[in-house]
C-alpha positions as MATLAB code, in Angstrom:
seq = 'MSRRYDSRTTTFSPEGRLFQVEYAMEAISHAGSAIGILATDGVVLAAEKRITSKLLESSKTNEKMYRIDDHVAAAVAGITADANILVNSARLAAQRYSYAYQEPIPLEQLVQSLCDTKQGYTQFGGLRPFGVSFLFAGWDKHHQFQLYHSDPSGNYGGWRACAIGANHGAAQSLLKQEYKEEKGPGGEAIPGMDLEGAVQLALKVLSKTMDSTSLSAEKIELAKVCLEDGQVRYHVFGAKETDELLLKYEMAQPKEEER';
ca = [
     -18.922   39.312   62.741;
     -20.514   36.399   60.812;
     -21.288   34.466   64.025;
     -24.039   36.981   64.776;
     -25.628   36.885   61.738;
     -25.193   33.122   60.479;
     -27.688   31.359   63.189;
     -30.813   32.538   60.648;
     -31.742   32.703   57.126;
     -33.812   35.402   57.759;
     -30.995   38.187   59.184;
     -29.202   40.207   56.691;
     -25.569   41.223   58.083;
     -24.920   44.922   58.026;
     -22.913   44.017   54.575;
     -25.893   42.834   53.128;
     -25.298   39.162   53.464;
     -27.211   35.954   53.940;
     -24.564   33.585   55.207;
     -26.814   30.607   55.554;
     -27.022   30.845   51.851;
     -23.599   31.330   51.298;
     -23.047   28.166   53.481;
     -25.005   26.352   51.099;
     -23.097   27.453   48.154;
     -20.157   26.630   50.172;
     -21.375   22.877   50.706;
     -22.258   22.738   46.470;
     -18.298   23.601   46.108;
     -17.135   20.575   48.074;
     -19.497   18.154   45.763;
     -18.704   15.737   42.769;
     -18.610   18.184   39.752;
     -21.639   18.311   37.162;
     -21.218   20.149   33.510;
     -23.530   21.181   30.945;
     -23.310   22.262   27.721;
     -25.213   23.270   24.619;
     -25.082   22.012   21.690;
     -27.093   22.835   18.342;
     -28.772   19.587   18.117;
     -29.362   18.921   21.962;
     -27.817   18.945   25.243;
     -25.012   17.060   27.099;
     -24.948   16.230   30.988;
     -22.004   14.892   32.509;
     -21.414   14.303   35.965;
     -18.458   13.002   38.410;
     -19.536    9.839   40.913;
     -17.463    9.871   43.921;
     -17.017    6.382   45.065;
     -16.266    6.481   48.981;
     -15.637    2.193   49.347;
     -14.636   -0.352   46.917;
     -17.022   -2.422   49.181;
     -20.061    0.035   48.268;
     -22.553   -1.268   45.883;
     -22.939    1.092   42.816;
     -26.547    2.138   42.451;
     -28.903    0.696   39.926;
     -29.793    4.195   39.099;
     -27.942    7.286   38.550;
     -26.903    9.324   41.760;
     -26.837   12.587   39.656;
     -28.862   12.742   36.709;
     -32.593   12.898   37.265;
     -35.066   12.478   34.404;
     -37.958   15.207   35.358;
     -40.332   15.043   32.431;
     -40.076   13.269   28.772;
     -38.649   16.604   27.397;
     -36.289   17.827   30.571;
     -33.667   16.410   32.567;
     -31.534   17.507   35.591;
     -27.884   17.142   36.769;
     -27.252   18.080   40.560;
     -24.160   18.819   42.989;
     -24.541   18.834   46.429;
     -26.454   17.126   49.260;
     -28.565   14.205   47.107;
     -31.419   14.218   49.905;
     -32.094   17.770   49.270;
     -31.814   17.275   45.265;
     -34.645   14.360   45.896;
     -37.388   16.370   47.461;
     -36.789   19.277   44.932;
     -36.993   16.926   42.118;
     -39.833   15.261   43.262;
     -41.598   18.741   43.619;
     -40.646   19.445   39.629;
     -41.888   16.256   38.489;
     -44.910   17.013   40.138;
     -45.409   20.500   38.920;
     -44.659   19.197   35.125;
     -47.511   16.266   35.625;
     -49.906   18.929   36.956;
     -49.242   21.236   33.976;
     -49.294   18.438   31.479;
     -52.912   17.172   33.394;
     -54.321   20.777   32.890;
     -52.978   21.563   29.597;
     -52.014   18.512   27.895;
     -48.843   19.763   26.907;
     -45.438   19.923   28.218;
     -44.516   22.695   30.692;
     -42.173   25.274   29.127;
     -38.850   24.821   30.295;
     -38.264   27.999   31.745;
     -41.513   27.912   33.756;
     -40.680   24.758   35.694;
     -37.340   25.906   36.623;
     -38.820   29.314   37.635;
     -41.355   27.182   39.818;
     -38.648   24.945   41.425;
     -36.774   28.310   42.164;
     -39.434   29.873   43.649;
     -39.608   27.289   46.351;
     -35.938   27.430   47.142;
     -36.381   31.217   47.450;
     -38.945   30.474   49.982;
     -36.843   28.397   52.311;
     -34.315   31.822   52.537;
     -36.815   34.175   53.773;
     -38.707   32.203   56.519;
     -37.806   31.478   59.760;
     -37.044   27.804   61.170;
     -36.092   26.611   57.430;
     -32.666   25.783   55.788;
     -31.717   26.461   52.126;
     -31.469   23.508   49.903;
     -27.703   22.251   49.840;
     -27.957   21.588   45.798;
     -27.437   23.139   42.139;
     -29.284   22.147   39.262;
     -28.373   21.775   35.620;
     -31.591   21.830   33.833;
     -31.617   20.543   30.381;
     -34.369   20.375   27.555;
     -36.392   21.268   24.723;
     -39.711   23.049   24.594;
     -41.350   24.344   21.152;
     -40.799   28.141   22.523;
     -37.014   28.180   22.637;
     -35.971   24.913   21.222;
     -32.965   23.499   23.454;
     -31.966   25.186   26.944;
     -30.018   24.689   29.505;
     -30.455   26.231   32.775;
     -28.508   26.779   36.595;
     -30.296   27.181   39.543;
     -28.655   27.831   43.063;
     -29.964   27.498   46.584;
     -31.006   31.216   46.812;
     -33.497   30.592   44.188;
     -31.335   32.769   41.427;
     -31.653   31.143   37.855;
     -30.351   31.465   34.615;
     -29.819   30.324   30.845;
     -26.402   29.263   29.907;
     -24.151   27.828   26.860;
     -21.833   26.160   29.032;
     -22.041   25.716   32.854;
     -20.254   23.960   35.709;
     -20.821   23.613   39.374;
     -19.367   21.312   42.008;
     -15.861   20.784   43.220;
     -13.359   22.866   41.140;
     -16.432   24.773   39.348;
     -14.231   27.983   38.986;
     -11.479   26.191   36.652;
     -14.293   24.107   34.820;
     -15.851   27.544   34.148;
     -12.736   28.809   32.780;
     -12.090   25.819   30.749;
     -15.477   26.183   28.969;
     -15.021   29.848   28.324;
     -11.832   29.151   26.262;
     -13.154   25.708   24.637;
     -16.649   26.583   23.808;
     -17.366   27.590   20.416;
     -20.021   30.128   19.398;
     -21.201   31.130   16.176;
     -23.426   34.189   15.057;
     -27.186   33.987   14.528;
     -29.046   35.258   12.040;
     -30.122   38.550   14.267;
     -26.415   38.572   15.382;
     -27.091   36.798   18.570;
     -24.557   34.013   19.983;
     -25.962   30.697   19.252;
     -23.959   27.349   19.697;
     -21.262   26.279   17.609;
     -20.741   22.561   18.386;
     -22.658   19.604   17.915;
     -23.631   16.589   20.362;
     -20.593   14.735   19.521;
     -18.501   17.836   20.118;
     -20.069   18.387   23.359;
     -19.707   15.331   24.903;
     -15.955   15.288   23.942;
     -15.626   18.591   25.607;
     -17.735   17.646   28.551;
     -15.289   14.420   28.916;
     -12.335   16.695   28.371;
     -13.408   19.295   30.989;
     -14.090   16.493   33.559;
     -10.497   15.050   33.218;
      -8.686   18.107   33.872;
     -10.881   19.359   37.067;
     -11.473   15.674   38.786;
      -9.583   14.680   41.840;
      -8.703   11.143   39.961;
      -6.242   11.259   37.048;
      -8.061    9.263   34.569;
     -11.755    8.527   33.712;
     -14.021    5.348   33.602;
     -17.325    4.598   33.460;
     -16.887    4.179   37.349;
     -16.320    7.455   37.977;
     -18.474    9.690   35.919;
     -22.271    9.797   34.508;
     -22.733   11.150   30.940;
     -26.531   11.637   29.639;
     -28.243   13.647   26.612;
     -31.248   15.431   25.837;
     -31.489   15.039   21.952;
     -34.390   15.011   19.068;
     -34.878   11.732   17.412;
     -37.909   11.141   14.681;
     -39.391   14.446   15.846;
     -39.595   13.435   19.571;
     -37.644   14.720   22.566;
     -35.374   11.720   23.766;
     -33.384   11.613   27.019;
     -30.410    8.658   26.969;
     -28.197    8.037   29.640;
     -24.670    6.116   28.307;
     -24.301    2.998   29.827;
     -20.938    1.818   31.085;
     -19.953    0.255   27.782;
     -20.987    3.484   25.631;
     -18.950    5.492   28.170;
     -15.705    3.375   28.064;
     -15.825    3.547   24.053;
     -16.246    7.028   24.191;
     -13.262    7.709   26.701;
     -11.286    5.121   24.314;
     -11.731    6.960   21.414;
     -10.994   10.294   22.896;
      -7.937    8.765   24.587;
      -9.270    9.470   28.248;
      -9.683    6.334   29.647;
      -7.970    4.437   32.505;
      -5.413    2.068   31.407;
      -6.151   -1.464   32.082;
      -4.304   -3.300   34.992;
      -2.146   -5.405   32.886;
      -1.160   -2.515   30.875;
       0.412   -0.575   34.299;
];
């Protein structure tokens, strides 16, 4: 049945499905994992780097993490070329807002602007959906630290902990079990762990959901968005920092001579 309705993004099947959008989501489920965790004092992003060959020169820039603006960062899962187009669009939207209003763009407004673009690619003929999902981490004066997830359909939502990419179902289940929450003044749920606890949880989830049996700085990317001296700071952990964290939490890959 799907063969008759999956050639165009503008055609619904009798069951009310858009198969091309579902195929785009399926492509993301085969990409490297990415995890976002909201903490009391920041947001942690962690992602799996898939090294296709030992001869491949490692990128000088991060392949899964993107800085959108001074107060916004993103982790991606899916087709990197599609991600580059959308990241450039998000950066442009952030700079236009900053130029017009002389203040950083609110995070949800930026996410909604990008998702409007993604939704347009599911509604017009001759286009295909973007095969990439995003985790947006950031801070603004309206809602403080925030974490958003968006998918190829243009949907987005706020999360306290979220996983995308390969094995995202298992990762999400583990996050649901391990993530700590507290009750806020109004009875609402708020994060119950600090950045250090969020980093440890992100590494633990990656260690259990990645295909490799052990972690190393060559296989993962780790970043955080936090406040330092009243300024929002996006920090990507270097190889040395990452290895030290893996050793601290006993998740490091054993050395050759120790095997």
